[in-house]
Short mmCIF file of C-alpha atoms in Angstrom, two decimals:
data_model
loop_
_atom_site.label_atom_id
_atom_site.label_comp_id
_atom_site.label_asym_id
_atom_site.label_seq_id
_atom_site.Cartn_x
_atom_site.Cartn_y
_atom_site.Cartn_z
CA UNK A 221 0.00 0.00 0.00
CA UNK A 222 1.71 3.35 -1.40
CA UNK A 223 1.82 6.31 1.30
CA UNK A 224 -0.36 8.63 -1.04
CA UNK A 225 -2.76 6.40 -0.87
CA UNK A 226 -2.85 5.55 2.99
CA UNK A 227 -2.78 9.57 3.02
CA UNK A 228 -6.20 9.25 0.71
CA UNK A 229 -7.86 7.25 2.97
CA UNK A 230 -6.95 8.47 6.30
CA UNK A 231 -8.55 11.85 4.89
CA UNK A 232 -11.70 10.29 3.83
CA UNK A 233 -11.50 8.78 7.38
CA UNK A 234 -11.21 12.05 9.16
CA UNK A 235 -14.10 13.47 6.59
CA UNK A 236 -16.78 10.84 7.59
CA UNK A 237 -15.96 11.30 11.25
CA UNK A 238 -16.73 14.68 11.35
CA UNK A 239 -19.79 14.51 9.52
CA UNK A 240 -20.84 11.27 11.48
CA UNK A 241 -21.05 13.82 14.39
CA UNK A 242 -23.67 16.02 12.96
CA UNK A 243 -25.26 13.08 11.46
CA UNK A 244 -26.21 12.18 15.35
CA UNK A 245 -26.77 15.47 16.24
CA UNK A 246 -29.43 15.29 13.56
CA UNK A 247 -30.51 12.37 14.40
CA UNK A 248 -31.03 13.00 18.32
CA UNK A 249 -32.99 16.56 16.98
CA UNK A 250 -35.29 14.35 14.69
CA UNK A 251 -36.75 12.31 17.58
CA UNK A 252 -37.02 14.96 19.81
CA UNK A 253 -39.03 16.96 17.68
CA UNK A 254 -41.13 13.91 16.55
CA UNK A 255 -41.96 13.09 20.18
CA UNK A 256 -42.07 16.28 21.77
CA UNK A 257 -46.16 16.74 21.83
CA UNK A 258 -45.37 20.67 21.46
CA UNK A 259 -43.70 20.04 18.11
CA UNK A 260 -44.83 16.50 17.30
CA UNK A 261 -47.79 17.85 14.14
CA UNK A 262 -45.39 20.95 12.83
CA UNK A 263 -42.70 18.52 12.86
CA UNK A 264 -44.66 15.80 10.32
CA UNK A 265 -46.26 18.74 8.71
CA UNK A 266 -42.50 20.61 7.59
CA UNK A 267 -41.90 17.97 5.28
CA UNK A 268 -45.20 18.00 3.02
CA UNK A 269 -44.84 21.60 2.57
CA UNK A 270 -44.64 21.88 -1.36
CA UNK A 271 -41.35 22.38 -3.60
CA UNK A 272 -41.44 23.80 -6.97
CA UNK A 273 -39.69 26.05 -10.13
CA UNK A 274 -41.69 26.80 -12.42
CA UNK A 275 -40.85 27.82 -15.72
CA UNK A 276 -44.23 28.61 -17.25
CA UNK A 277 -46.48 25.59 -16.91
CA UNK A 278 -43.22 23.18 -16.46
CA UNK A 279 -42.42 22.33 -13.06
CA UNK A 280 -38.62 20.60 -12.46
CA UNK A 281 -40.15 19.39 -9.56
CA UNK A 282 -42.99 17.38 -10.32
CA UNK A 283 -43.57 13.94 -11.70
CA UNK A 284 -46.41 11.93 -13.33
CA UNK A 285 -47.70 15.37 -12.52
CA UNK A 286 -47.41 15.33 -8.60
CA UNK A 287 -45.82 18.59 -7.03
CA UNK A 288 -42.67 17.09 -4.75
CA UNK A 289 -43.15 17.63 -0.85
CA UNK A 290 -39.93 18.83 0.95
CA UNK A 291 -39.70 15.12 2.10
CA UNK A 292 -39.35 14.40 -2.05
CA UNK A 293 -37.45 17.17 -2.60
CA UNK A 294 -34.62 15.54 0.39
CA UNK A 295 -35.24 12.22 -0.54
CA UNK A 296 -35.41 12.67 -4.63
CA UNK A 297 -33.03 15.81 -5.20
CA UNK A 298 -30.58 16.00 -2.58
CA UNK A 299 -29.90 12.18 -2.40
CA UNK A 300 -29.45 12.00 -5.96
CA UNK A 301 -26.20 14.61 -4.83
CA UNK A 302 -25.38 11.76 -2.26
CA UNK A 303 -25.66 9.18 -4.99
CA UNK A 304 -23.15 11.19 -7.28
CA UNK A 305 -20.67 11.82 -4.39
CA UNK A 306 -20.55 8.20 -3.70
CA UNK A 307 -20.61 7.44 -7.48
CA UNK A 308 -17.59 9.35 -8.17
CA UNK A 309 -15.81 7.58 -5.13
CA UNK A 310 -16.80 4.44 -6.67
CA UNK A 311 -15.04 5.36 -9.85
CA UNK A 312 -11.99 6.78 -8.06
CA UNK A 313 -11.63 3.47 -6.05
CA UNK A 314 -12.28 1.33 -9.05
CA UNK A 315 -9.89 3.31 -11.58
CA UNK A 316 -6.97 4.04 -9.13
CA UNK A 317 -7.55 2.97 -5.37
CA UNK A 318 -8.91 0.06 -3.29
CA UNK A 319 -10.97 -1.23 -5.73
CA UNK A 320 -8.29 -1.03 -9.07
CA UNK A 321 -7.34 -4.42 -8.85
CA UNK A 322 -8.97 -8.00 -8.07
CA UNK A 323 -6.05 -8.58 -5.74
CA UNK A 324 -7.19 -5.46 -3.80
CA UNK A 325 -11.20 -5.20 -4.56
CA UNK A 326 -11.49 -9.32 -3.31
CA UNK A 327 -11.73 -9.21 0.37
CA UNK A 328 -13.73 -5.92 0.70
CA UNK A 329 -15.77 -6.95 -2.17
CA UNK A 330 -16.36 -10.85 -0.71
CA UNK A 331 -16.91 -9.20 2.46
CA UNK A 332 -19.53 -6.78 1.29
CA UNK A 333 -21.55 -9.41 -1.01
CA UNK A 334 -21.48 -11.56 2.31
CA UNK A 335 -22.80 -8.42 4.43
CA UNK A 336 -25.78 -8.02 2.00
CA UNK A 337 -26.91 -11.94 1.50
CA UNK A 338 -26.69 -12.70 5.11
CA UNK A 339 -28.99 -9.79 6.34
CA UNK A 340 -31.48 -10.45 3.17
CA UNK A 341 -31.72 -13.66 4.70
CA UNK A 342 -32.30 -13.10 8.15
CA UNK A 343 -34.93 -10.48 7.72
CA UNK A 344 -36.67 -12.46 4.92
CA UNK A 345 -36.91 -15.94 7.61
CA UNK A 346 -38.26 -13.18 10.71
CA UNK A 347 -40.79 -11.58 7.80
CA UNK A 348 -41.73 -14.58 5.81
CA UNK A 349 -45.63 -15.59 5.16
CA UNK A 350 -46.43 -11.37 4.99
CA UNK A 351 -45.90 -9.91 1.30
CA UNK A 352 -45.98 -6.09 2.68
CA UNK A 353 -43.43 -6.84 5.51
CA UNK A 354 -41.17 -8.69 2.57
CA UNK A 355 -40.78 -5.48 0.51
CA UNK A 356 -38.10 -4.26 3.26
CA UNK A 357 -35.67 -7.42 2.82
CA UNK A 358 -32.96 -5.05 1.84
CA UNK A 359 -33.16 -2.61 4.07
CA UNK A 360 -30.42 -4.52 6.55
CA UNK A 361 -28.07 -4.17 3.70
CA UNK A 362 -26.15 -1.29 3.73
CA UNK A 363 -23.31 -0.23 5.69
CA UNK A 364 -23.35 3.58 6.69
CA UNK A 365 -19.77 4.70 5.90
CA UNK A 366 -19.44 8.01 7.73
CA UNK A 367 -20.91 6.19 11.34
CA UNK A 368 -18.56 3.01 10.83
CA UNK A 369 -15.31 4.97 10.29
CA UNK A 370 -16.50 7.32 12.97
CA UNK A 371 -16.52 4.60 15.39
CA UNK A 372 -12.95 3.61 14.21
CA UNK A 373 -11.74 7.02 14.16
CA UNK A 374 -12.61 6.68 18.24
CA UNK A 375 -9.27 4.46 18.53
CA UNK A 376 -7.04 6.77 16.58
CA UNK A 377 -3.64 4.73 15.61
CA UNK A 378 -4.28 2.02 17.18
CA UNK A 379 -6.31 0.78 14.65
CA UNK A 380 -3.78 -0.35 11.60
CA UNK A 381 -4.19 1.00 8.50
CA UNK A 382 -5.20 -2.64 6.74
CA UNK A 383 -8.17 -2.13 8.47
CA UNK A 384 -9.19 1.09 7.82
CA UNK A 385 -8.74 0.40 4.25
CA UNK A 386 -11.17 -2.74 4.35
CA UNK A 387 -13.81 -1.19 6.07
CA UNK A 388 -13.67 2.00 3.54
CA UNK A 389 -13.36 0.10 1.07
CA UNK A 390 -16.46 -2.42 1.90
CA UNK A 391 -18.52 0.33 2.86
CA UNK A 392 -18.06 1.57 -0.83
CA UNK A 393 -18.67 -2.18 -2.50
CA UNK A 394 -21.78 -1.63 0.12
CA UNK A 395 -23.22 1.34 -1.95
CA UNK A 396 -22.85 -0.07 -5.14
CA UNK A 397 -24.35 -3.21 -4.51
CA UNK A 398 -27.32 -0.76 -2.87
CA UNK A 399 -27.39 1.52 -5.78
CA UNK A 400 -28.09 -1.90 -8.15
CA UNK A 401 -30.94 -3.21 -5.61
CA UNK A 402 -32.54 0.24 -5.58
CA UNK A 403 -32.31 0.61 -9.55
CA UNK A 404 -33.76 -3.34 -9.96
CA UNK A 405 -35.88 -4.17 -7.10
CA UNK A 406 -37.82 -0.13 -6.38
CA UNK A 407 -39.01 0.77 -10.26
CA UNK A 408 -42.50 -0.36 -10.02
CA UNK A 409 -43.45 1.38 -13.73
CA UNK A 410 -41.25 2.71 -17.01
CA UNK A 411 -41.93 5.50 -18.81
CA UNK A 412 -40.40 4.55 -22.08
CA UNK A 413 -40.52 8.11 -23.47
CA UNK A 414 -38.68 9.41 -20.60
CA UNK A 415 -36.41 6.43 -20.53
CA UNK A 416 -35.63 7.20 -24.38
CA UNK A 417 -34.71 10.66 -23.86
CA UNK A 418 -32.52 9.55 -20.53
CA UNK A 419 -30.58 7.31 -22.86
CA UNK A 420 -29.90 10.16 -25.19
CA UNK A 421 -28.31 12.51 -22.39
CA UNK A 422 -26.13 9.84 -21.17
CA UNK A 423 -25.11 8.87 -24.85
CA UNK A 424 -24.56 13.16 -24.83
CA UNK A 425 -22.39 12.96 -21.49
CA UNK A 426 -20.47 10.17 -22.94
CA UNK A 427 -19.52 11.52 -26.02
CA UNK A 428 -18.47 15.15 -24.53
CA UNK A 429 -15.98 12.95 -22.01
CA UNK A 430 -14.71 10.93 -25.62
CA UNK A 431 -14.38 13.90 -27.01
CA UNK A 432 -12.12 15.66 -24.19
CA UNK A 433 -14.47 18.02 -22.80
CA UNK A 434 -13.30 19.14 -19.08
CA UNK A 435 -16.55 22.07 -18.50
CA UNK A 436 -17.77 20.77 -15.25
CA UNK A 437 -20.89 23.01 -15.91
CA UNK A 438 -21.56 21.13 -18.99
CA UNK A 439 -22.04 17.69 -16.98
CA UNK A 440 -23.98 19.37 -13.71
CA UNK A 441 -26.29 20.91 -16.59
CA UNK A 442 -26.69 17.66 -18.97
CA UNK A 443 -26.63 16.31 -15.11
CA UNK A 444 -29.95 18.27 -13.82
CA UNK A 445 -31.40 16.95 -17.27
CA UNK A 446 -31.11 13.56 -16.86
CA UNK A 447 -31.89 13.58 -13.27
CA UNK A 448 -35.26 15.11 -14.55
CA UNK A 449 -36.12 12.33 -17.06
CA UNK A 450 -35.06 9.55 -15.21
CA UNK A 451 -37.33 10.94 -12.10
CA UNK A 452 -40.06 10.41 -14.97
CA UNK A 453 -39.44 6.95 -16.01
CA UNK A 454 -40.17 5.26 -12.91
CA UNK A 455 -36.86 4.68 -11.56
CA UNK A 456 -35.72 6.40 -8.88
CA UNK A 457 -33.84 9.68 -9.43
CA UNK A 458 -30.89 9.16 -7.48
CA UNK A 459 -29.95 6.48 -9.94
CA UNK A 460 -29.16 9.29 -12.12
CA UNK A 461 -26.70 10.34 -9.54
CA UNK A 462 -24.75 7.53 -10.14
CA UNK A 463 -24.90 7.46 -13.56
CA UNK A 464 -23.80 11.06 -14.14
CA UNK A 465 -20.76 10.24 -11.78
CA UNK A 466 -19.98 7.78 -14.14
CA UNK A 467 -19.81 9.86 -17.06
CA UNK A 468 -17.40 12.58 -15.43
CA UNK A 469 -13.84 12.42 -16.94
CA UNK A 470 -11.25 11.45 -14.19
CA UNK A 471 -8.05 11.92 -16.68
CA UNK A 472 -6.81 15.22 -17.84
CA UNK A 473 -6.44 16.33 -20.67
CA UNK A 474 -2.97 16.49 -21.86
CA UNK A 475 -1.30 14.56 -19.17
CA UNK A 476 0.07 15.27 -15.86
CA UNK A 477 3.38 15.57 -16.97
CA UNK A 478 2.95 18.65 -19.31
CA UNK A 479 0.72 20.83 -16.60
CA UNK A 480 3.79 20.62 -14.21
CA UNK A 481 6.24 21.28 -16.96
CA UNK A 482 3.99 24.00 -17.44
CA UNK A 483 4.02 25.42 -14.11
CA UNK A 484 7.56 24.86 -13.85
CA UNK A 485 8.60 27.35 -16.96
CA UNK A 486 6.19 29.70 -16.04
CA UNK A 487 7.46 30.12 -12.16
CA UNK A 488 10.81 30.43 -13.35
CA UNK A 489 9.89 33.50 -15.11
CA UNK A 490 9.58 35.05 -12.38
CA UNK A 491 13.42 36.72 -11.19
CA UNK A 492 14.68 35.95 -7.66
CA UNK A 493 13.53 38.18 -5.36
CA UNK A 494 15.49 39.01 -2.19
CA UNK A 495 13.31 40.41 0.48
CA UNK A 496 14.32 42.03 3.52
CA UNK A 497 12.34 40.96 7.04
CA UNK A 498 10.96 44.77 6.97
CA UNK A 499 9.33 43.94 3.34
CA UNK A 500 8.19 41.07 4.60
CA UNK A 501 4.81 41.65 5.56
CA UNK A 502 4.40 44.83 3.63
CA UNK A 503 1.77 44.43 0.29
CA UNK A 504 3.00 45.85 -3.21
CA UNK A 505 1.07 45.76 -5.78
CA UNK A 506 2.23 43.61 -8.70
CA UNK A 507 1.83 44.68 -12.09
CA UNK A 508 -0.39 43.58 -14.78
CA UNK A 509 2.15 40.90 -16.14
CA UNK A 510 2.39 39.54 -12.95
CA UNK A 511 -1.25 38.77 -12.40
CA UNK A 512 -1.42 37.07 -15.81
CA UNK A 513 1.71 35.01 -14.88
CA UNK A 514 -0.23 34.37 -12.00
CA UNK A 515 -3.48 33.39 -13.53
CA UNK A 516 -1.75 31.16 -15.94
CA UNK A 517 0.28 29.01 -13.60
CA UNK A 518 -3.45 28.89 -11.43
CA UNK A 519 -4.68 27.79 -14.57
CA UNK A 520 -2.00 25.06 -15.19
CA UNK A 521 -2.56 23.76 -11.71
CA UNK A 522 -6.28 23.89 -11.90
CA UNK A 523 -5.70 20.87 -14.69
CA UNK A 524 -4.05 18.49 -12.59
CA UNK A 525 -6.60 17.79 -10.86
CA UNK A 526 -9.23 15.67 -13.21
CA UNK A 527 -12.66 16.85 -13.28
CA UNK A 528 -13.89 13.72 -11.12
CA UNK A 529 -11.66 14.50 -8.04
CA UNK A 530 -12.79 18.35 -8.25
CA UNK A 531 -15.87 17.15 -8.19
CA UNK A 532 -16.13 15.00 -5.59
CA UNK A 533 -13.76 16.92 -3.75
CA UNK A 534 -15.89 19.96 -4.23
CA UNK A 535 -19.13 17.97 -2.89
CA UNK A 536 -17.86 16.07 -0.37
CA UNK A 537 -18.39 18.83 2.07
CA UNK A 538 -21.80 19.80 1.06
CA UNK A 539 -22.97 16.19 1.12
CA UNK A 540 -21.37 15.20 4.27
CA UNK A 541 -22.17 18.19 6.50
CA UNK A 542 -25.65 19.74 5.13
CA UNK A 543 -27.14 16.86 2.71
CA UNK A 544 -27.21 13.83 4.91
CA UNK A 545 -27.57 15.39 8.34
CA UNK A 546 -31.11 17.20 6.66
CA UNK A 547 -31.73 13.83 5.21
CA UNK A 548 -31.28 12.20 8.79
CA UNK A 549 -33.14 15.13 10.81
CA UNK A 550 -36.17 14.59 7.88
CA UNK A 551 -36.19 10.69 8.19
CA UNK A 552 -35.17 9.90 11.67
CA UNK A 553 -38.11 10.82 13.38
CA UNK A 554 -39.55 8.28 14.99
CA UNK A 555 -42.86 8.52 17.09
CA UNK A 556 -42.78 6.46 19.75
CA UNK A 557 -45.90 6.96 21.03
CA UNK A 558 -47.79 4.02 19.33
CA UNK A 559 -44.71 1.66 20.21
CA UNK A 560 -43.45 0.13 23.27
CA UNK A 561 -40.52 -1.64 23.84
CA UNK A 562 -41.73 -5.05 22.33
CA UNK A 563 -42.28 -3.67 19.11
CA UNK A 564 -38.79 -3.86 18.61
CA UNK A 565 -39.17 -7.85 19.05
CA UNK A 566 -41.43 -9.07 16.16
CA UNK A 567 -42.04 -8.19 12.52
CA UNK A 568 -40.04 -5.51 10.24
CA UNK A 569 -38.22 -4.02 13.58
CA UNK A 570 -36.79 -7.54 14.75
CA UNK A 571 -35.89 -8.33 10.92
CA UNK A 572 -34.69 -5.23 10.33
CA UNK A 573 -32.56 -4.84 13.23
CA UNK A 574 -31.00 -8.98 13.45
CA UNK A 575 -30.03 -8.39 10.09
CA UNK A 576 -28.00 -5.63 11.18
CA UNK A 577 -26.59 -6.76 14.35
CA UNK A 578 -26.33 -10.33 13.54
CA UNK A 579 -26.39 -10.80 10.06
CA UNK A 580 -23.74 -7.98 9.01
CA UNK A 581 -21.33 -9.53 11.37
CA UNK A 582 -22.24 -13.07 9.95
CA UNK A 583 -21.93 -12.21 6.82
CA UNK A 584 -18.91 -10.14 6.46
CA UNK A 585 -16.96 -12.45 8.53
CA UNK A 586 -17.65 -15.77 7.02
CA UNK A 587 -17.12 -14.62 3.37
CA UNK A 588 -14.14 -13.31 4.23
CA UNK A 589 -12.62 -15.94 6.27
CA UNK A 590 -14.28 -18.52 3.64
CA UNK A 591 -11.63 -16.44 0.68
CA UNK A 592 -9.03 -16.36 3.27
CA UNK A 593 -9.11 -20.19 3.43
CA UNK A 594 -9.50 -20.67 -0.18
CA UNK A 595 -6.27 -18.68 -0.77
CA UNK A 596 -8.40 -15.78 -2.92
CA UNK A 597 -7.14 -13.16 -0.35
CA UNK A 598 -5.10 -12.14 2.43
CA UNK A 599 -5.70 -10.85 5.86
CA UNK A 600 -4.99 -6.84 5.80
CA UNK A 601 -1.91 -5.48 7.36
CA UNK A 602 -1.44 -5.02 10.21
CA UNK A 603 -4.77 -7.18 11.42
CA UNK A 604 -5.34 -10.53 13.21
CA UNK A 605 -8.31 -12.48 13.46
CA UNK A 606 -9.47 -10.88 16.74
CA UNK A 607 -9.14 -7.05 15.37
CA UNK A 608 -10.76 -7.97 11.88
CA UNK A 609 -13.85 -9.47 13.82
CA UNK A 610 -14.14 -6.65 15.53
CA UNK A 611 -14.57 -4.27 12.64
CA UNK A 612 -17.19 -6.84 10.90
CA UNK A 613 -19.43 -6.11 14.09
CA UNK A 614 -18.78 -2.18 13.18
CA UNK A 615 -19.97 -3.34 9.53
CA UNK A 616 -23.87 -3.76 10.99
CA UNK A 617 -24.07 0.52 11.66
CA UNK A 618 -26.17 1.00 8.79
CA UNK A 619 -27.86 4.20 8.58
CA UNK A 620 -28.66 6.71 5.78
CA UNK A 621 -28.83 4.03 2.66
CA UNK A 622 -30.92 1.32 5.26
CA UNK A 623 -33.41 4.92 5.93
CA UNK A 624 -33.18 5.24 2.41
CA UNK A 625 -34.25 2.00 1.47
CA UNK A 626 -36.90 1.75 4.04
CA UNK A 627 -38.62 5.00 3.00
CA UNK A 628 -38.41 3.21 -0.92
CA UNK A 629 -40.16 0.08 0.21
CA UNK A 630 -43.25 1.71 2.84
CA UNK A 631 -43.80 5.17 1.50
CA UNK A 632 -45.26 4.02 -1.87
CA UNK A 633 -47.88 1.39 0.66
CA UNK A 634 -48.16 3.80 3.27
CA UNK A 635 -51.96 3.84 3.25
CA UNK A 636 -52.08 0.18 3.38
CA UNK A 637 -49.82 0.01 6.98
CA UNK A 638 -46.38 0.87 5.17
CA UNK A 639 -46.13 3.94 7.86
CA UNK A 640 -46.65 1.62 10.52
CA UNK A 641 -43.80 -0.57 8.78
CA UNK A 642 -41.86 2.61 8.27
CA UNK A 643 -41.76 3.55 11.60
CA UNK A 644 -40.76 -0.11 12.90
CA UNK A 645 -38.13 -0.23 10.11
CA UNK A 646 -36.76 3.28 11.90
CA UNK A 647 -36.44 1.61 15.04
CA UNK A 648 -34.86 -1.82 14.42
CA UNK A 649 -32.44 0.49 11.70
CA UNK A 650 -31.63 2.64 15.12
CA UNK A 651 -31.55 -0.02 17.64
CA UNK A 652 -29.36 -2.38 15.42
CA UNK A 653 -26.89 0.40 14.40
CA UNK A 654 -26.50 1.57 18.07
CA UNK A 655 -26.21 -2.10 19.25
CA UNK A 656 -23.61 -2.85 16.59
CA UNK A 657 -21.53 0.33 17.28
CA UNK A 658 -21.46 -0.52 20.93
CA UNK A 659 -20.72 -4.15 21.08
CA UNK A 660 -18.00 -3.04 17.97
CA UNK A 661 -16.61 -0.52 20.54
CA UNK A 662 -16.20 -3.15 23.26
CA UNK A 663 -14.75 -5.34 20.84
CA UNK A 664 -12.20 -3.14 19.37
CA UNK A 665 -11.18 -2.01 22.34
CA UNK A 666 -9.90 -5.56 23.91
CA UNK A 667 -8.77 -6.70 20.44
CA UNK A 668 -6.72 -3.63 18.75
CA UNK A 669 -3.14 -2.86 20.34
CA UNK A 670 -2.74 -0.90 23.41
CA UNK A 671 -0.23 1.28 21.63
CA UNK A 672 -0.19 3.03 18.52
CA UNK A 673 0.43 1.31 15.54
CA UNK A 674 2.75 2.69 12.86
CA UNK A 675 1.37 3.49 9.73
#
């Protein structure tokens, strides 16, 4: 493993901590507010208040001509942003990181299909015999990235880098094998027309990145466009997420190596300058040569970095610290007041919430160790059996993509007891996460080093 690229990781690391902290924040604000009989109505009522722009009689924000709530407009728009972030990651990882080679993609990716058959499993045997509880099997699925490397980020070096790395890297397998049950398994009707004219923009955004172009506007534009049609055709618009992120270039456009000779002649135009510790800190202003010498070596540098990382590195923030904590604060709430405690012991709730806290761990541990034995991969540096059990039981904190999927399979049945269902999914999603993130805790704590490992 190449230093750059432990350096790439250990940053994504510290990113998903950070936002893992609002994302509870968000999360402890959502229940309040659900349960608090003051706020408890205005609460539910926020999130049907209407979204549109209108151009005329065309509304962006409608389909099969319904205006989108505020709860769409989170759940439709601004998770089709999440979808591209984690899109583009997905490509990064698969063209240059974890995921570049089989040697390096096997364990994470064993590990992941294990985490998502196991927990399909589980819920289907609790749920089995009731066709409306059944649409939730995958709901157990998905591994929340930013609340699993949180919980590692807790142990600072003592955790070795191997595992970091596996854990990142599953959690991204994770998404994409999400993002195909979502596109599959939730598009109950197709729109051919709007399908038709979807095809055409991606054919568009794939022939601009064959043909060189590096406009990020051009993509975000052709980008809103799809999004649009696909919201039409019956899939669900975050789909189009993904596919967009697909479509971004990620190499540059005359190679690294002539941007930095580039740079190189054009900084050496500039004469040595000897400055005195009195001229230090005092501002001249440069003349007009300068500024262009300036704004041409910005330029120069602004093309080494290929429009894919710009873009995700230019929405990771967003996403992480505004997009998924309103997402969270909109879908967390949970009222409580029709539950008790048992409700977390029967039906969607129990499925939901074994298939997180046992089946995850199941899962993710027996593929693995199954490839291990085979030969078809190796145990990450720095690990032992002990440490990498540990962070499978960190693999069941599933979160925003297990909300996400819950909301896909109960909202459309809602007035046929899929709000009921939506609520227990809530609950056994929160109940299994925090159990898994505790008992992962414990775990990691006897099983990692005492001291710091060396990266």
């Amino acid at each position: 493993m190449s230093t750059t690229n432990n350096r790439t990781f250990l940053h994504t690391m510290r990113k998903y901590a950070n936002g893992s902290v609002l994302l509870i924040m968000a999360t402890i604000l959502a229940l309040f507010f659900a349960n608090l009989p003051a706020t408890r109505d205005a609460y539910a009522q926020l999130w049907q208040l209407p979204v549109s722009v209108r151009i005329g009689s065309f509304d962006l924000f409608s389909h099969g001509g319904h205006q989108m709530t505020l709860m769409d407009f989170i759940n439709d728009y601004l998770m089709a942003l999440f979808f591209l972030c984690v899109g583009l990651e997905i490509k990064r990882e698969v063209l240059c990181g974890e995921l570049s080679t089989r040697q390096k993609a096997m364990l994470p990716v064993i590990g992941a299909c294990g985490g998502m058959l196991i927990p399909v499993v589980i819920f289907y045997l609790v749920c089995a015999g009731h066709p409306m509880m059944e649409r939730g099997c995958a709901i157990p699925m998905a591994t929340d990235i930013a609340f699993s490397l949180g919980v590692l980020s807790l142990f600072g070096k003592r955790v070795p880098v191997g595992l970091k790395i596996f854990l990142a890297a599953l959690a991204v397998a994770d998404d994409l094998g999400g993002i195909i049950v979502i596109a599959i398994f939730y598009t109950e009707h197709m729109a051919w027309s709007y399908m038709l004219g979807a095809l055409t923009v991606v054919a568009l955004l794939l022939l601009c990145n064959y043909r060189g172009l590096r406009i990020k506007g051009v993509y975000l534009g052709l980008g809103l466009v799809l999004w649009y049609l696909v919201l039409n055709t019956g899939i669900h618009a975050t789909i189009a997420g993904v596919v967009l992120a697909f479509c971004i270039p990620s190499d540059l456009g005359r190679g690294t190596r002539f941007y930095l000779q580039r740079i190189r002649k054009l900084a050496l135009r500039y004469p040595e300058i000897v400055v005195s510790e009195a001229d230090r800190k005092r501002t001249v202003v440069i003349s007009k040569d300068d500024v262009q010498l300036l704004r041409s070596i910005e330029e120069a540098s602004d093309h080494l970095i290929s429009p894919l990382q710009d873009m995700e590195d230019n929405l990771s923030i967003p996403v992480n610290m505004v997009i998924i904590p309103l997402f969270a604060f909109a879908n967390a709430g949970v009222d409580f007041s029709g539950m008790s405690l048992l409700s977390l012991f029967h039906g969607v709730a129990l499925g939901v919430f074994l298939g997180l806290l046992v089946g995850k761990f199941l899962g993710v541990l027996s593929f693995s160790w199954i490839s291990m034995k085979l030969g078809l991969c190796q145990m990450p540096n720095g690990a032992d059996w002990r440490s990498f059990m540990s962070v499978c039981m960190v693999c069941g904190i599933g979160f925003t993509v297990s909300m996400f999927i819950a909301a896909l399979s109960y909202l459309p049945v809602a007035e046929l007891g899929g709000a009921e269902m939506l609520n227990e999914a809530k609950l056994g999603i929160m109940a299994g996460s925090l159990a898994s993130g505790i008992v992962g805790c414990i775990l990691l704590h006897f099983t990692l080093p005492k001291e710091p490992v060396e990266d």
